[in-house]
XYZ file of C-alpha atoms in Angstrom:
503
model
C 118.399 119.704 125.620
C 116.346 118.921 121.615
C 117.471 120.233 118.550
C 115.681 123.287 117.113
C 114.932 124.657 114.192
C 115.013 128.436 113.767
C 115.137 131.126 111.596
C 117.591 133.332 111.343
C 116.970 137.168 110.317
C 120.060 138.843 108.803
C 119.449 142.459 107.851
C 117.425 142.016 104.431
C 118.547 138.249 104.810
C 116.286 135.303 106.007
C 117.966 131.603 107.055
C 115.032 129.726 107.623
C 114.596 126.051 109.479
C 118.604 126.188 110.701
C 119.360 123.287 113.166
C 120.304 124.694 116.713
C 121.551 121.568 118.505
C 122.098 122.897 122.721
C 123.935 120.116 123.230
C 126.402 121.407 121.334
C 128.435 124.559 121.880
C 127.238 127.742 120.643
C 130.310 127.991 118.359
C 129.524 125.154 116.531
C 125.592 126.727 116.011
C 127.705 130.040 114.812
C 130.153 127.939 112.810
C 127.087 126.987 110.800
C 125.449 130.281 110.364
C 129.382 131.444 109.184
C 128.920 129.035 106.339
C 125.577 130.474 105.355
C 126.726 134.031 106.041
C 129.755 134.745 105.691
C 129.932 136.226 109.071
C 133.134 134.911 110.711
C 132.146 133.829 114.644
C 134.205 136.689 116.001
C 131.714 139.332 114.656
C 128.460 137.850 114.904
C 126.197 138.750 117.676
C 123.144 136.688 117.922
C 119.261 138.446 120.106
C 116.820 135.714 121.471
C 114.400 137.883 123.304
C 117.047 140.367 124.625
C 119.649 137.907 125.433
C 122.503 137.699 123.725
C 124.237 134.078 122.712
C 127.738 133.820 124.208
C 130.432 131.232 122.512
C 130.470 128.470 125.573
C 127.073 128.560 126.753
C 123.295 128.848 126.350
C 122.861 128.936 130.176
C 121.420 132.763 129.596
C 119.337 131.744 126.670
C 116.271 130.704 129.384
C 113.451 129.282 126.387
C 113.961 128.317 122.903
C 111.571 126.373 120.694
C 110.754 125.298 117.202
C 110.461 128.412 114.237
C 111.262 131.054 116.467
C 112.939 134.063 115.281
C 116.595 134.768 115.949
C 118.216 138.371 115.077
C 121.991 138.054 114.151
C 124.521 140.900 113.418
C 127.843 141.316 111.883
C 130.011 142.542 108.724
C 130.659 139.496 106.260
C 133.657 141.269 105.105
C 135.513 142.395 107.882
C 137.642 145.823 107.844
C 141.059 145.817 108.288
C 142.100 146.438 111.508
C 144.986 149.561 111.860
C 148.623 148.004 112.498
C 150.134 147.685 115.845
C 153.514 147.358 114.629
C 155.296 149.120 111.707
C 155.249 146.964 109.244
C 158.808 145.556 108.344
C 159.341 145.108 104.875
C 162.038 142.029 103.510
C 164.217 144.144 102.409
C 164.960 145.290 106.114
C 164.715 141.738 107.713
C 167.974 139.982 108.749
C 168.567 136.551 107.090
C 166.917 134.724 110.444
C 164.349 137.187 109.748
C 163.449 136.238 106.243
C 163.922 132.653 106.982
C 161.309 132.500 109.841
C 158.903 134.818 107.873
C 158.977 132.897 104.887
C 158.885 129.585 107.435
C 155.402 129.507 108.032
C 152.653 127.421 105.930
C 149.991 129.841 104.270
C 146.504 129.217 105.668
C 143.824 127.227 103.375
C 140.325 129.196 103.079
C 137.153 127.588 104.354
C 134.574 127.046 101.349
C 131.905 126.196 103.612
C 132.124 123.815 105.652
C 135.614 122.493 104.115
C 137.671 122.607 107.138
C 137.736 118.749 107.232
C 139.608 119.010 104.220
C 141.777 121.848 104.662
C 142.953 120.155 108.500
C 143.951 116.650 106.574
C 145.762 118.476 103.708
C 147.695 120.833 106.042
C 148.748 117.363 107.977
C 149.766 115.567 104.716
C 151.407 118.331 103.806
C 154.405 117.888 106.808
C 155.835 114.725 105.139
C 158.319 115.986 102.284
C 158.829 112.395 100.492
C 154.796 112.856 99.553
C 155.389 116.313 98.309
C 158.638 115.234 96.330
C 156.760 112.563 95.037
C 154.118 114.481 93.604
C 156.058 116.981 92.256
C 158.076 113.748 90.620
C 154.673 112.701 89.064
C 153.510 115.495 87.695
C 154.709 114.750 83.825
C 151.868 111.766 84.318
C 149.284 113.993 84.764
C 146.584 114.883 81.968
C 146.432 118.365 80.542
C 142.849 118.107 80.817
C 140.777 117.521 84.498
C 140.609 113.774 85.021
C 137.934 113.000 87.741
C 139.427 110.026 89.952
C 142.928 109.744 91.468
C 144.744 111.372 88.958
C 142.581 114.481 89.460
C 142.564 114.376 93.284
C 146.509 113.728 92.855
C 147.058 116.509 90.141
C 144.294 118.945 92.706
C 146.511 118.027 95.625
C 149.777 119.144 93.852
C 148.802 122.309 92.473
C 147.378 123.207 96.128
C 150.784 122.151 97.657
C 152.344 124.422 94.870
C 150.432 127.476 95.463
C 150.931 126.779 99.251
C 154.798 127.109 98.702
C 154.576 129.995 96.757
C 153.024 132.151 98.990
C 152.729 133.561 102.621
C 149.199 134.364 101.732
C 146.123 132.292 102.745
C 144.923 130.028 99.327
C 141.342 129.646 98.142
C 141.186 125.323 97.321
C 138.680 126.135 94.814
C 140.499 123.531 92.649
C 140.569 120.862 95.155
C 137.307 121.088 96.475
C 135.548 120.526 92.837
C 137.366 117.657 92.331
C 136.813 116.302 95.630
C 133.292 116.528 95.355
C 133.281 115.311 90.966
C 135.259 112.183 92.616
C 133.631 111.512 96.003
C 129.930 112.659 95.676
C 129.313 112.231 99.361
C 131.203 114.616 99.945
C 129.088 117.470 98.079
C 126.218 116.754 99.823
C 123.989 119.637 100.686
C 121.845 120.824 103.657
C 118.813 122.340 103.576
C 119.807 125.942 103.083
C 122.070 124.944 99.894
C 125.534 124.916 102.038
C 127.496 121.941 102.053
C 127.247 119.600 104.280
C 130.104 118.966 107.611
C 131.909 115.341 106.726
C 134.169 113.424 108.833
C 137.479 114.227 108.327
C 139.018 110.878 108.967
C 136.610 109.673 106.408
C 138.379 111.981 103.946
C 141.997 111.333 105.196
C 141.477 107.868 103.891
C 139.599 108.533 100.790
C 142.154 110.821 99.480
C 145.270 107.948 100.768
C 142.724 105.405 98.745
C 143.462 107.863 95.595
C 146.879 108.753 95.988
C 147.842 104.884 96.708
C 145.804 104.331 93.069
C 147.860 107.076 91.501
C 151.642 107.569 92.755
C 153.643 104.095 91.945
C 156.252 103.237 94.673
C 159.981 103.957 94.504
C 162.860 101.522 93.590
C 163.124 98.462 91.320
C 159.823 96.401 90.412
C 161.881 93.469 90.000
C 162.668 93.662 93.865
C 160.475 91.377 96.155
C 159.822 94.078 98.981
C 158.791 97.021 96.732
C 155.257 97.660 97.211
C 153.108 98.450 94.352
C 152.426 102.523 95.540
C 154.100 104.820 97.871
C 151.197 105.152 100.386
C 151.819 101.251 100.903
C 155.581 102.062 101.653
C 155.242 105.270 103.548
C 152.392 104.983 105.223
C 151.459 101.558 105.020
C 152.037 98.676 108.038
C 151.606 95.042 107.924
C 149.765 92.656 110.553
C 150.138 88.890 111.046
C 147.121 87.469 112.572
C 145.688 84.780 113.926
C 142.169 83.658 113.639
C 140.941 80.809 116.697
C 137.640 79.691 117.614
C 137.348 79.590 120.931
C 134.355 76.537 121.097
C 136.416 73.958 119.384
C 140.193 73.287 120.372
C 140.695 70.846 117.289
C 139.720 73.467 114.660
C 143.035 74.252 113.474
C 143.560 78.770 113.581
C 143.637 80.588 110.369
C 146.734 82.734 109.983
C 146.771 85.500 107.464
C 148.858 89.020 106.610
C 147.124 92.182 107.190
C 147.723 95.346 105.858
C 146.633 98.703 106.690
C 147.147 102.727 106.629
C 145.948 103.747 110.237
C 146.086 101.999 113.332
C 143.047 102.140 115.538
C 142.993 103.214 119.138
C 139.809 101.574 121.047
C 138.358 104.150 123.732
C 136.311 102.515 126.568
C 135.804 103.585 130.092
C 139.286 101.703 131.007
C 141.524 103.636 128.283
C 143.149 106.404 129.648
C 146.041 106.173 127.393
C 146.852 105.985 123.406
C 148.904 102.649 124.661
C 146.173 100.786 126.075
C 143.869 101.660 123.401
C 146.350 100.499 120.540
C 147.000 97.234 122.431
C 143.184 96.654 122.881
C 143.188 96.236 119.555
C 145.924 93.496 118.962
C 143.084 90.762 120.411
C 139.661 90.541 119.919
C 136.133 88.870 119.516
C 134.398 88.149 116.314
C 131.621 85.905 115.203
C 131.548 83.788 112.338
C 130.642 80.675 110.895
C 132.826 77.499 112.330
C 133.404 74.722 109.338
C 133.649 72.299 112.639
C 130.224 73.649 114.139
C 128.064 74.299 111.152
C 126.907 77.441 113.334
C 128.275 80.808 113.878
C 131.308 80.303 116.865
C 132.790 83.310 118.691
C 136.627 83.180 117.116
C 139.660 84.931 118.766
C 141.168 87.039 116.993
C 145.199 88.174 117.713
C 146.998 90.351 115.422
C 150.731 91.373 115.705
C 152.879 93.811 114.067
C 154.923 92.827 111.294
C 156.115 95.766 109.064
C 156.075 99.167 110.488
C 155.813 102.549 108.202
C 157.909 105.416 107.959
C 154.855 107.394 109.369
C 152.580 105.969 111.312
C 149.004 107.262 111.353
C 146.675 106.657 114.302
C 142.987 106.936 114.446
C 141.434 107.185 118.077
C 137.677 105.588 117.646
C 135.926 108.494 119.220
C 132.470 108.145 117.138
C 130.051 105.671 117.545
C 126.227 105.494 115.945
C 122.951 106.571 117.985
C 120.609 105.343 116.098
C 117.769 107.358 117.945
C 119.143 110.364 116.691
C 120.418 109.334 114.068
C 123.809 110.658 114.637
C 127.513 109.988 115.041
C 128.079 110.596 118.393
C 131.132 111.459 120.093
C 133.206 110.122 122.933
C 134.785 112.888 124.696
C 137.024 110.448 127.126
C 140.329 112.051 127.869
C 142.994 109.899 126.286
C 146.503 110.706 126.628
C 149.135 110.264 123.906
C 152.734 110.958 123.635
C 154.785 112.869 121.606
C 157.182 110.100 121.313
C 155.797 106.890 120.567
C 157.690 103.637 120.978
C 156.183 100.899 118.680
C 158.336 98.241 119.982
C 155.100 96.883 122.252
C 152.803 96.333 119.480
C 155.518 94.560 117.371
C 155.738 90.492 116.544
C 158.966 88.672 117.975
C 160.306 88.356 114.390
C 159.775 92.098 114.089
C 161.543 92.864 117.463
C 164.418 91.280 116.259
C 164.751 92.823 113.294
C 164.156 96.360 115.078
C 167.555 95.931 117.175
C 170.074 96.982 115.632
C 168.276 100.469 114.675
C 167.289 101.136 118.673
C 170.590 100.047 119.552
C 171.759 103.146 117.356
C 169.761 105.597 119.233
C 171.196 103.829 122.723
C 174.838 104.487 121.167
C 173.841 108.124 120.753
C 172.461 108.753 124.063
C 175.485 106.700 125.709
C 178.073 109.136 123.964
C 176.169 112.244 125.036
C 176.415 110.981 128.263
C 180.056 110.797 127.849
C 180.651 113.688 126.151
C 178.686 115.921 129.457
C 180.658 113.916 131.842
C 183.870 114.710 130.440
C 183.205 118.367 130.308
C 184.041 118.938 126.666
C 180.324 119.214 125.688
C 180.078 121.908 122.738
C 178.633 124.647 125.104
C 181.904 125.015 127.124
C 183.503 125.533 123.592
C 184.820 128.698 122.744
C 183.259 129.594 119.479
C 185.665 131.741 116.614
C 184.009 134.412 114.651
C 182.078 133.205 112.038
C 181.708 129.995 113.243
C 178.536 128.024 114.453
C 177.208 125.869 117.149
C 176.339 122.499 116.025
C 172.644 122.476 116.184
C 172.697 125.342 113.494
C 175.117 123.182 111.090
C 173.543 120.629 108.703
C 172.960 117.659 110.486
C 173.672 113.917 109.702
C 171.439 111.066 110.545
C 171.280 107.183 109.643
C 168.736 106.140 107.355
C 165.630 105.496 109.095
C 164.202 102.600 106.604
C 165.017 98.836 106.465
C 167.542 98.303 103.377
C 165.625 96.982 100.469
C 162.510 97.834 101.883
C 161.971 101.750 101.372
C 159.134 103.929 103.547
C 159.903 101.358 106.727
C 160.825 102.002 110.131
C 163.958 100.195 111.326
C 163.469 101.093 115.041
C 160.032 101.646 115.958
C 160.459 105.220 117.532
C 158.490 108.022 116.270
C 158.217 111.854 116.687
C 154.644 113.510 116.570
C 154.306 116.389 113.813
C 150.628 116.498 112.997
C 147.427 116.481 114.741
C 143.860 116.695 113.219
C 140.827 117.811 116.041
C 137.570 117.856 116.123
C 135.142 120.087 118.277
C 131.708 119.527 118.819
C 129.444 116.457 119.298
C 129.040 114.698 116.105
C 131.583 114.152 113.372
C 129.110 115.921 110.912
C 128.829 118.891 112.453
C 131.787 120.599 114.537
C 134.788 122.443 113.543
C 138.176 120.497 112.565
C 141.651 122.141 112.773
C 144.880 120.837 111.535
C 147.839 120.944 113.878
C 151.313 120.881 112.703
C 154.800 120.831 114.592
C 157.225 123.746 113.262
C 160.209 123.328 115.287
C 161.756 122.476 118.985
C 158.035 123.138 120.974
C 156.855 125.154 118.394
C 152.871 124.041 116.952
C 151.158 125.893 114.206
C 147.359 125.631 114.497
C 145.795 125.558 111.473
C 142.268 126.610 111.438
C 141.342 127.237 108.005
C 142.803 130.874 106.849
C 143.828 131.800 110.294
C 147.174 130.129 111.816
C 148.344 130.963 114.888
C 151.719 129.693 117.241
C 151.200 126.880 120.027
C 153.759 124.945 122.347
C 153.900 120.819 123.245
C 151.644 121.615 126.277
C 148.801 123.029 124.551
C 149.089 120.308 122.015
C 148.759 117.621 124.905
C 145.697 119.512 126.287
C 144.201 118.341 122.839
C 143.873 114.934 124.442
C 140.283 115.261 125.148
C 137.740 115.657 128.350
C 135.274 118.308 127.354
C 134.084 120.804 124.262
C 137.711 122.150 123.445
C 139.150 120.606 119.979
C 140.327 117.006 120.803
C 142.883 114.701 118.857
C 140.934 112.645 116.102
C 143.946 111.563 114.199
C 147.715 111.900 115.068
C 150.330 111.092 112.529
C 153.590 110.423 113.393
C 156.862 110.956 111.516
C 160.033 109.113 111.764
C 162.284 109.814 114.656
C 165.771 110.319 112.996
C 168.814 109.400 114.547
C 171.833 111.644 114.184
C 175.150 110.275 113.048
C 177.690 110.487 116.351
C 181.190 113.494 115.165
C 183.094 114.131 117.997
C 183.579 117.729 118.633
C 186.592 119.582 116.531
C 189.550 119.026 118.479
C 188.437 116.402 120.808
C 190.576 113.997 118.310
C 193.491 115.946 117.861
C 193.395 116.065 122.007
C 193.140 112.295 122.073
C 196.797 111.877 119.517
C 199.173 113.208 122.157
C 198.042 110.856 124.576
C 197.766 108.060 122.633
C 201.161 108.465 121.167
C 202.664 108.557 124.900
C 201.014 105.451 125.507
C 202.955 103.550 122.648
C-alpha cells in the first residue's frame, strides 16, 4: 500500500499534509500525530468515513487517498486515573520495601520524537564505571554551556544526576539542546515543525564519538596498554586483519590492527542466529585497486579478534537503502541471540590463549558447585540462626574481570546481556525505539520514554525479530563476573577432625 498525505482535524486544530505510510503499523502513524499533539496513542481515536483506526491494522480502513480529511479525538493532558491500591507511603515500607521502590530507574520524557535518545541513554546508563567516571570528571567541566563533547558529556551527567535523584519521570530538556547545538542532524524538522525520527544507533555512536573525545582513560599514561579515553578501554575491541587479493597469489597480504566500538551482525536469508551473523563478518569481499594489477582486484578480507572490551556492544545490520523510496528500510528476519554470549569463537589464537586462565576460573566454580550439591552440604540444607543470611543476600566476591595492566578488558570472553535498544516500524526514521534494561535474576525494565513497565528473559528473547513488534537493534553486553569460591561456614572446621585422624 502508498504513502498518503492527510490532514488531520483536531477540535479547533488542523495538521495538514501528515505522512500516513500503510505499510507501517497504525501505531507508528499515531506515534507521529502524538508528537504533533500531544495526544498519547492510548487516548486517541482516529474517524475515516465512520471507521475507526485500530493500533495493528488498517484492514477496516477500506479507501484512503491523498488530502483527505481525518477526524482525531483525545485529551492531551490526561486525568489522573483514581488509585487501585492505597497508596503506601515510605515511612510504612519495610527496608526490602524501600530498597525495591527506590530500585527502579525514573522514566525519560519524550520531546518529540526523542525516544531514540532517551532508549540509548537509559542503556548507557546500566554500566556504573561510565557513570563513576563522569561524576569523576565533572571538576573539568565549564561553568558556562560548551557546545561539543564537553557539553554532550556535562548534558549527559546532569541527566544521570537528576535520574538518581528521583523516582519521578525527567524532562531531558538539557540534553536534547545540546544534542541538537552539537549534532545539527539531529534537529532536523518535518513539515509540521516537529522534529524529525533519527536512527538511534546513529546516535549511540555519535554520543560514544563525544564521550571518547571528552573522558581521558584510567591508570598511568606512562603505561604502554592505557588507551588514550575510557570508551577505548570499556567499550572498545581490537581486530587483526588481513587484507589478500584473491587474483594474484604473489601479491604479498596487508596486515593491519583494527579498532572499533560495536561489532556488526550481518542478516541475510541464511542468519538465523546472532553467531552466524557475527562470524559472517570475520571474512569478506572488497574491491580495490591491486599495485600488481594496475586495476581494481576483488581482495579477501579476514579479520580476527584481538582485544576484547569489558562491554561488548553489538549492532545487528537490520537497515538497508531503497533508493526508490528513498528510505531506510528494514529487515524484519528473526535473529536469535543469547543472553550469554561466549566470545571465545570470534577470538585470534593469540587471544585464545591469553583468555584461559580466566574461563578456567569460571570451570573451577562450576566444578566446586558440583561438589558442593553432591556432597549434600549445599547452603540450602543449612540451618540458618536468627539474624543470619543466606549467601546470595551477603556481599558477594568476584575476580577481576579485566586483563592486569590493561583496564576495561575482558579476560574470559563470557558476557551477560543487560541492555537492549528496539525499534518498531519499517524505517529507522520513523518508528518507535524503547530501551530495555536487565534489573535483576529475570527481571527486564522496559523503558519506553516516561512509562516503564516489568518484563522477564522470555519476553526479552521474543524481541529477536519476525514481524511489527519492537525488535533488537542493538544489544550491549556487560561483563560476566565470576564469584570468588568460600566454602560454607563450618564445612572447614568439619574437614580438621578428619584430617587430624589421618596424621
Amino acid at each position: 500500500m502508498p504513502v498518503y498525505k492527510v490532514n488531520i482535524k483536531w477540535g479547533k486544530e488542523k495538521f495538514s499534509d501528515v505522512e500516513c505510510n500503510t505499510d507501517e503499523s497504525p501505531l507508528v502513524f499515531k506515534s507521529a500525530l502524538y508528537s504533533l499533539s500531544g495526544v498519547v496513542p492510548e487516548r486517541m481515536k482516529i474517524m475515516v468515513k465512520g471507521a475507526t483506526i485500530g493500533d495493528e491494522s488498517w484492514s477496516n480502513i477500506k479507501m484512503l487517498k491523498n488530502n483527505m480529511t481525518m477526524m482525531m479525538m483525545g485529551s492531551a493532558s490526561e486525568l489522573p486515573a483514581e488509585p487501585v491500591e492505597k497508596a503506601q507511603f515510605i515511612e510504612d515500607m519495610s527496608e526490602s520495601e524501600v530498597n525495591q521502590a527506590s530500585d527502579y530507574p525514573p522514566g525519560i520524557y519524550n520531546m518529540g520524537n526523542t525516544c531514540y535518545m532517551a532508549a540509548t541513554l537509559q542503556c548507557f546508563r546500566t554500566v556504573p564505571e561510565l557513570k563513576e567516571r563522569l561524576q569523576n570528571s565533572k571538576g573539568r567541566f565549564s561553568r558556562q554551556a560548551v557546545v561539543g563533547s564537553e557539553g554532550i558529556s556535562a548534558a549527559i551527567t546532569q541527566l544521570f544526576e537528576e535520574m538518581d535523584s528521583t523516582s519521578q519521570p525527567v524532562m531531558p530538556l538539557v540534553m536534547v539542546k545540546m544534542l541538537h547545538m552539537t549534532i545539527p542532524r539531529f534537529a532536523e524538522k518535518g513539515e509540521q515543525g516537529g522534529f524529525q525520527q533519527q536512527d538511534a544507533n546513529e546516535c549511540w555512536t555519535e554520543l560514544m564519538r563525544m564521550l571518547s573525545e571528552f573522558l581521558p582513560g584510567e591508570g598511568s599514561t606512562t603505561s604502554e596498554t592505557v588507551r588514550k579515553s575510557f570508551i577505548e578501554q570499556y567499550f572498545g575491541g581490537e581486530s587483526a586483519t588481513s587484507l589478500k587479493c584473491s587474483e594474484v597469489e604473489t601479491e604479498a597480504a596487508t596486515e593491519s590492527v583494527e579498532r572499533w566500538t560495536q561489532l556488526r551482525c550481518h542478516i541475510n536469508t541464511e542468519v538465523r542466529y546472532m553467531q552466524l551473523g557475527l562470524t559472517m563478518g570475520l571474512k569478506e569481499n572488497i574491491e580495490k585497486t591491486s599495485p600488481t594489477l594496475g586495476r581494481n582486484a576483488v581482495y579477501v578480507k579476514t579479520s580476527l579478534v584481538k582485544r576484547l572490551p569489558s562491554y561488548l556492544t553489538i549492532n545487528f545490520i537490520r537497515f538497508f537503502y531503497k533508493e526508490k523510496e528513498s528510505i531506510n528500510a528494514k529487515i524484519l528476519k528473526d535473529v536469535k541471540f543469547p543472553l550469554e554470549y561466549d566470545a571465545y569463537e570470534l577470538c585470534s589464537p593469540e587471544l585464545k590463549e591469553k583468555l584461559a586462565p580466566g574461563r578456567d576460573q569460571f570451570e573451577d566454580l562450576r566444578q566446586k558447585k558440583i561438589e558442593r550439591e553432591l556432597s549434600g552440604k549445599g547452603l540450602e540444607n543449612k540451618k540458618l540462626k536468627k539474624g543470619e543470611k543466606q549467601e546470595d543476600e551477603k556481599e558477594r566476591k568476584y575476580h577481576p574481570h579485566s586483563f592486569e595492566g590493561d583496564i576495561g578488558s575482558s579476560n574470559s570472553g563470557y558476557y551477560e546481556l543487560q541492555a537492549v535498544l528496539t525499534h518498531q516500524g519499517r524505517s529507522s526514521s520513523s518508528g518507535h525505539y524503547v530501551g530495555w534494561i536487565k534489573h535483576k535474576e529475570n527481571q527486564w525494565i522496559k523503558c519506553d520514554d516516561d512509562k516503564l513497565s516489568l518484563v522477564t528473559d522470555e519476553e526479552i528473547l521474543k524481541l529477536s525479530g519476525g514481524g511489527d513488534w519492537h525488535v533488537a537493534y542493538t544489544l550491549l553486553y556487560g561483563p560476566k563476573r565470576c564469584e570468588v569460591w568460600e566454602e560454607p561456614v563450618g564445612q572447614e572446621q568439619q574437614a580438621k577432625p578428619e584430617e587430624a585422624k589421618m596424621e
